[in-house]
Amino acid sequence: MTVTYEEAGVRKLRLRVVNYWARIEWSDGQPKLAEIREYDDSAKPRTDKQDPQLTEEKIFPLVRQEFKKCVSVRSSPMPPECPNNSRTTRADKIKWNLNGDPLINAKKSFDRPSGLTHVRGNYSITAAYNAFLIGPTSETDSGTYDAIISVDEGKPKVLRISRS
């Protein structure tokens, strides 16, 4: 579950894995949802999610596209769905530049308990802007990222790229 909201004029995003319990019954040869409720931690068998077998060829372009969206904004910090560094200067009229391809050494993995696919790799982003009383300046942020991908109605979707 993702929630995007504004707090004190700053856009934020929260991602939370929500566990639920569902009971399915068969009726006339068809599965039917009989009950759905909040998940509790009482002893129940673990139910691993089925791996959707997303290929790198299918999801890497989606992650690359999300990085491009992140660097297309003209303010700092970037949207909460992007890998933000808490030390980045807050500024308007900023130009972001993605340094290299963040997918060159990226690895994908599937998390069975949550049903989410992860793409982890390294990134480098430079922010260029005019600083008050200083003039043109830039800052570079680099590190590792974790792109979280879910499948919605059969289509993969990048939920968030977070700084690891």
PDB file of C-alpha atoms in Angstrom:
ATOM      1  CA  MET A   1       0.000   0.000   0.000  1.00  0.00           C
ATOM      2  CA  THR A   2       1.378   3.407  -0.894  1.00  0.00           C
ATOM      3  CA  VAL A   3       0.186   6.751   0.426  1.00  0.00           C
ATOM      4  CA  THR A   4       1.343  10.117  -0.895  1.00  0.00           C
ATOM      5  CA  TYR A   5       0.615  13.182   1.204  1.00  0.00           C
ATOM      6  CA  GLU A   6       1.813  16.690   1.968  1.00  0.00           C
ATOM      7  CA  GLU A   7       3.201  17.692   5.335  1.00  0.00           C
ATOM      8  CA  ALA A   8       4.308  21.277   5.964  1.00  0.00           C
ATOM      9  CA  GLY A   9       4.387  21.867   2.208  1.00  0.00           C
ATOM     10  CA  VAL A  10       6.660  18.865   1.532  1.00  0.00           C
ATOM     11  CA  ARG A  11       5.332  15.956  -0.527  1.00  0.00           C
ATOM     12  CA  LYS A  12       5.945  12.605   1.172  1.00  0.00           C
ATOM     13  CA  LEU A  13       5.331   8.967   0.355  1.00  0.00           C
ATOM     14  CA  ARG A  14       4.934   6.009   2.653  1.00  0.00           C
ATOM     15  CA  LEU A  15       5.102   2.408   1.500  1.00  0.00           C
ATOM     16  CA  ARG A  16       3.751  -0.238   3.823  1.00  0.00           C
ATOM     17  CA  VAL A  17       3.348  -3.936   3.192  1.00  0.00           C
ATOM     18  CA  VAL A  18      -0.141  -4.771   4.417  1.00  0.00           C
ATOM     19  CA  ASN A  19      -0.790  -8.361   5.374  1.00  0.00           C
ATOM     20  CA  TYR A  20      -4.338  -9.655   5.198  1.00  0.00           C
ATOM     21  CA  TRP A  21      -6.122 -12.948   5.623  1.00  0.00           C
ATOM     22  CA  ALA A  22      -8.529 -14.239   2.990  1.00  0.00           C
ATOM     23  CA  ARG A  23     -10.653 -17.377   2.884  1.00  0.00           C
ATOM     24  CA  ILE A  24     -11.539 -18.696  -0.551  1.00  0.00           C
ATOM     25  CA  GLU A  25     -14.265 -21.273  -1.137  1.00  0.00           C
ATOM     26  CA  TRP A  26     -15.003 -23.206  -4.300  1.00  0.00           C
ATOM     27  CA  SER A  27     -18.542 -22.930  -5.652  1.00  0.00           C
ATOM     28  CA  ASP A  28     -19.646 -24.407  -8.973  1.00  0.00           C
ATOM     29  CA  GLY A  29     -16.019 -25.011  -9.887  1.00  0.00           C
ATOM     30  CA  GLN A  30     -15.069 -21.340  -9.324  1.00  0.00           C
ATOM     31  CA  PRO A  31     -13.085 -19.739  -6.486  1.00  0.00           C
ATOM     32  CA  LYS A  32     -15.130 -17.211  -4.487  1.00  0.00           C
ATOM     33  CA  LEU A  33     -13.951 -14.862  -1.785  1.00  0.00           C
ATOM     34  CA  ALA A  34     -15.759 -15.912   1.384  1.00  0.00           C
ATOM     35  CA  GLU A  35     -14.028 -13.660   3.904  1.00  0.00           C
ATOM     36  CA  ILE A  36     -11.266 -11.076   4.099  1.00  0.00           C
ATOM     37  CA  ARG A  37      -9.959  -9.494   7.290  1.00  0.00           C
ATOM     38  CA  GLU A  38      -6.967  -7.989   9.004  1.00  0.00           C
ATOM     39  CA  TYR A  39      -4.045 -10.335   9.391  1.00  0.00           C
ATOM     40  CA  ASP A  40      -3.051 -11.333  12.891  1.00  0.00           C
ATOM     41  CA  ASP A  41       0.185 -12.874  14.107  1.00  0.00           C
ATOM     42  CA  SER A  42      -1.340 -16.037  15.492  1.00  0.00           C
ATOM     43  CA  ALA A  43       0.275 -19.274  14.367  1.00  0.00           C
ATOM     44  CA  LYS A  44      -0.743 -19.966  10.797  1.00  0.00           C
ATOM     45  CA  PRO A  45       1.139 -21.620   7.989  1.00  0.00           C
ATOM     46  CA  ARG A  46       3.355 -19.267   5.991  1.00  0.00           C
ATOM     47  CA  THR A  47       1.955 -18.505   2.561  1.00  0.00           C
ATOM     48  CA  ASP A  48       4.666 -17.456   0.172  1.00  0.00           C
ATOM     49  CA  LYS A  49       3.521 -15.432  -2.809  1.00  0.00           C
ATOM     50  CA  GLN A  50       3.982 -16.755  -6.297  1.00  0.00           C
ATOM     51  CA  ASP A  51       6.907 -15.262  -8.185  1.00  0.00           C
ATOM     52  CA  PRO A  52       5.534 -13.459 -11.278  1.00  0.00           C
ATOM     53  CA  GLN A  53       8.821 -14.307 -13.048  1.00  0.00           C
ATOM     54  CA  LEU A  54       9.471 -10.734 -14.141  1.00  0.00           C
ATOM     55  CA  THR A  55      12.432 -10.634 -16.487  1.00  0.00           C
ATOM     56  CA  GLU A  56      15.140  -7.991 -16.408  1.00  0.00           C
ATOM     57  CA  GLU A  57      14.174  -7.107 -19.985  1.00  0.00           C
ATOM     58  CA  LYS A  58      10.676  -6.258 -18.753  1.00  0.00           C
ATOM     59  CA  ILE A  59      11.389  -4.394 -15.518  1.00  0.00           C
ATOM     60  CA  PHE A  60      14.765  -2.697 -16.027  1.00  0.00           C
ATOM     61  CA  PRO A  61      13.290  -0.248 -18.602  1.00  0.00           C
ATOM     62  CA  LEU A  62      10.545   0.595 -16.074  1.00  0.00           C
ATOM     63  CA  VAL A  63      13.142   1.370 -13.393  1.00  0.00           C
ATOM     64  CA  ARG A  64      15.150   3.453 -15.894  1.00  0.00           C
ATOM     65  CA  GLN A  65      11.965   5.361 -16.832  1.00  0.00           C
ATOM     66  CA  GLU A  66      11.262   6.107 -13.139  1.00  0.00           C
ATOM     67  CA  PHE A  67      14.804   7.436 -12.685  1.00  0.00           C
ATOM     68  CA  LYS A  68      14.226   9.709 -15.695  1.00  0.00           C
ATOM     69  CA  LYS A  69      10.992  10.963 -14.110  1.00  0.00           C
ATOM     70  CA  CYS A  70      12.880  11.671 -10.892  1.00  0.00           C
ATOM     71  CA  VAL A  71      15.524  13.801 -12.614  1.00  0.00           C
ATOM     72  CA  SER A  72      12.933  15.658 -14.700  1.00  0.00           C
ATOM     73  CA  VAL A  73      11.594  17.595 -11.692  1.00  0.00           C
ATOM     74  CA  ARG A  74      12.897  21.124 -11.187  1.00  0.00           C
ATOM     75  CA  SER A  75      12.880  21.291  -7.397  1.00  0.00           C
ATOM     76  CA  SER A  76      14.716  19.727  -4.501  1.00  0.00           C
ATOM     77  CA  PRO A  77      14.127  17.376  -2.892  1.00  0.00           C
ATOM     78  CA  MET A  78      12.867  15.084  -5.616  1.00  0.00           C
ATOM     79  CA  PRO A  79       9.420  13.483  -5.198  1.00  0.00           C
ATOM     80  CA  PRO A  80       9.191  10.916  -2.375  1.00  0.00           C
ATOM     81  CA  GLU A  81       9.100   8.059  -4.897  1.00  0.00           C
ATOM     82  CA  CYS A  82      12.730   8.916  -5.756  1.00  0.00           C
ATOM     83  CA  PRO A  83      16.039   8.199  -4.006  1.00  0.00           C
ATOM     84  CA  ASN A  84      16.387  11.318  -1.864  1.00  0.00           C
ATOM     85  CA  ASN A  85      19.319  12.252   0.300  1.00  0.00           C
ATOM     86  CA  SER A  86      18.388  14.148   3.461  1.00  0.00           C
ATOM     87  CA  ARG A  87      21.472  16.377   2.996  1.00  0.00           C
ATOM     88  CA  THR A  88      20.405  17.663  -0.437  1.00  0.00           C
ATOM     89  CA  THR A  89      19.833  21.422  -0.497  1.00  0.00           C
ATOM     90  CA  ARG A  90      16.237  22.555  -0.840  1.00  0.00           C
ATOM     91  CA  ALA A  91      15.961  24.646  -3.978  1.00  0.00           C
ATOM     92  CA  ASP A  92      13.726  25.580  -6.900  1.00  0.00           C
ATOM     93  CA  LYS A  93      14.890  25.930 -10.493  1.00  0.00           C
ATOM     94  CA  ILE A  94      17.219  22.980 -10.027  1.00  0.00           C
ATOM     95  CA  LYS A  95      18.507  20.781 -12.844  1.00  0.00           C
ATOM     96  CA  TRP A  96      19.052  17.140 -12.007  1.00  0.00           C
ATOM     97  CA  ASN A  97      21.388  14.965 -14.046  1.00  0.00           C
ATOM     98  CA  LEU A  98      21.606  11.197 -13.866  1.00  0.00           C
ATOM     99  CA  ASN A  99      25.291  10.259 -14.079  1.00  0.00           C
ATOM    100  CA  GLY A 100      25.525   7.005 -16.005  1.00  0.00           C
ATOM    101  CA  ASP A 101      23.105   4.103 -16.142  1.00  0.00           C
ATOM    102  CA  PRO A 102      21.851   2.967 -12.714  1.00  0.00           C
ATOM    103  CA  LEU A 103      21.016  -0.466 -14.134  1.00  0.00           C
ATOM    104  CA  ILE A 104      24.491  -1.475 -15.332  1.00  0.00           C
ATOM    105  CA  ASN A 105      25.239  -3.653 -12.289  1.00  0.00           C
ATOM    106  CA  ALA A 106      21.678  -3.948 -10.970  1.00  0.00           C
ATOM    107  CA  LYS A 107      20.314  -7.229  -9.640  1.00  0.00           C
ATOM    108  CA  LYS A 108      16.702  -8.275  -9.309  1.00  0.00           C
ATOM    109  CA  SER A 109      15.250 -10.459  -6.587  1.00  0.00           C
ATOM    110  CA  PHE A 110      11.825 -11.619  -5.484  1.00  0.00           C
ATOM    111  CA  ASP A 111      10.623 -11.426  -1.877  1.00  0.00           C
ATOM    112  CA  ARG A 112       8.203 -14.327  -1.331  1.00  0.00           C
ATOM    113  CA  PRO A 113       6.598 -13.115   1.919  1.00  0.00           C
ATOM    114  CA  SER A 114       5.614  -9.704   0.479  1.00  0.00           C
ATOM    115  CA  GLY A 115       5.194 -10.697  -3.179  1.00  0.00           C
ATOM    116  CA  LEU A 116       7.333  -7.742  -4.275  1.00  0.00           C
ATOM    117  CA  THR A 117      10.217  -7.733  -6.741  1.00  0.00           C
ATOM    118  CA  HIS A 118      13.292  -5.659  -5.903  1.00  0.00           C
ATOM    119  CA  VAL A 119      15.898  -4.194  -8.230  1.00  0.00           C
ATOM    120  CA  ARG A 120      19.023  -3.091  -6.373  1.00  0.00           C
ATOM    121  CA  GLY A 121      21.949  -1.228  -7.834  1.00  0.00           C
ATOM    122  CA  ASN A 122      24.077   1.913  -7.672  1.00  0.00           C
ATOM    123  CA  TYR A 123      23.215   5.418  -8.805  1.00  0.00           C
ATOM    124  CA  SER A 124      24.755   8.872  -9.059  1.00  0.00           C
ATOM    125  CA  ILE A 125      22.729  12.072  -9.474  1.00  0.00           C
ATOM    126  CA  THR A 126      23.985  15.657  -9.699  1.00  0.00           C
ATOM    127  CA  ALA A 127      21.870  18.696  -8.816  1.00  0.00           C
ATOM    128  CA  ALA A 128      22.868  22.020 -10.413  1.00  0.00           C
ATOM    129  CA  TYR A 129      21.333  25.264  -9.141  1.00  0.00           C
ATOM    130  CA  ASN A 130      22.049  28.890  -8.223  1.00  0.00           C
ATOM    131  CA  ALA A 131      22.854  29.295  -4.534  1.00  0.00           C
ATOM    132  CA  PHE A 132      21.985  32.574  -2.849  1.00  0.00           C
ATOM    133  CA  LEU A 133      25.078  34.837  -2.666  1.00  0.00           C
ATOM    134  CA  ILE A 134      27.241  32.091  -4.177  1.00  0.00           C
ATOM    135  CA  GLY A 135      25.925  31.641  -7.700  1.00  0.00           C
ATOM    136  CA  PRO A 136      26.002  28.497  -9.822  1.00  0.00           C
ATOM    137  CA  THR A 137      26.848  25.382  -7.815  1.00  0.00           C
ATOM    138  CA  SER A 138      26.177  21.663  -7.848  1.00  0.00           C
ATOM    139  CA  GLU A 139      25.900  18.699  -5.488  1.00  0.00           C
ATOM    140  CA  THR A 140      26.289  15.027  -6.327  1.00  0.00           C
ATOM    141  CA  ASP A 141      24.540  12.230  -4.489  1.00  0.00           C
ATOM    142  CA  SER A 142      25.466   8.616  -5.058  1.00  0.00           C
ATOM    143  CA  GLY A 143      24.873   5.316  -3.356  1.00  0.00           C
ATOM    144  CA  THR A 144      22.781   2.205  -3.592  1.00  0.00           C
ATOM    145  CA  TYR A 145      19.079   2.106  -4.367  1.00  0.00           C
ATOM    146  CA  ASP A 146      16.215  -0.354  -4.008  1.00  0.00           C
ATOM    147  CA  ALA A 147      13.451  -0.148  -6.613  1.00  0.00           C
ATOM    148  CA  ILE A 148      10.303  -1.890  -5.373  1.00  0.00           C
ATOM    149  CA  ILE A 149       8.060  -3.389  -8.042  1.00  0.00           C
ATOM    150  CA  SER A 150       4.596  -4.871  -7.726  1.00  0.00           C
ATOM    151  CA  VAL A 151       2.348  -6.478 -10.291  1.00  0.00           C
ATOM    152  CA  ASP A 152      -1.064  -4.871 -10.712  1.00  0.00           C
ATOM    153  CA  GLU A 153      -3.575  -6.460 -13.082  1.00  0.00           C
ATOM    154  CA  GLY A 154      -0.750  -8.407 -14.699  1.00  0.00           C
ATOM    155  CA  LYS A 155       1.458  -5.349 -15.296  1.00  0.00           C
ATOM    156  CA  PRO A 156       4.628  -4.536 -13.338  1.00  0.00           C
ATOM    157  CA  LYS A 157       4.740  -1.102 -11.697  1.00  0.00           C
ATOM    158  CA  VAL A 158       7.586   0.632  -9.861  1.00  0.00           C
ATOM    159  CA  LEU A 159       6.210   1.748  -6.507  1.00  0.00           C
ATOM    160  CA  ARG A 160       9.281   3.526  -5.230  1.00  0.00           C
ATOM    161  CA  ILE A 161      13.026   3.889  -5.658  1.00  0.00           C
ATOM    162  CA  SER A 162      14.549   4.398  -2.247  1.00  0.00           C
ATOM    163  CA  ARG A 163      18.077   5.178  -1.192  1.00  0.00           C
ATOM    164  CA  SER A 164      19.492   2.132   0.617  1.00  0.00           C
TER     165      SER A 164
END
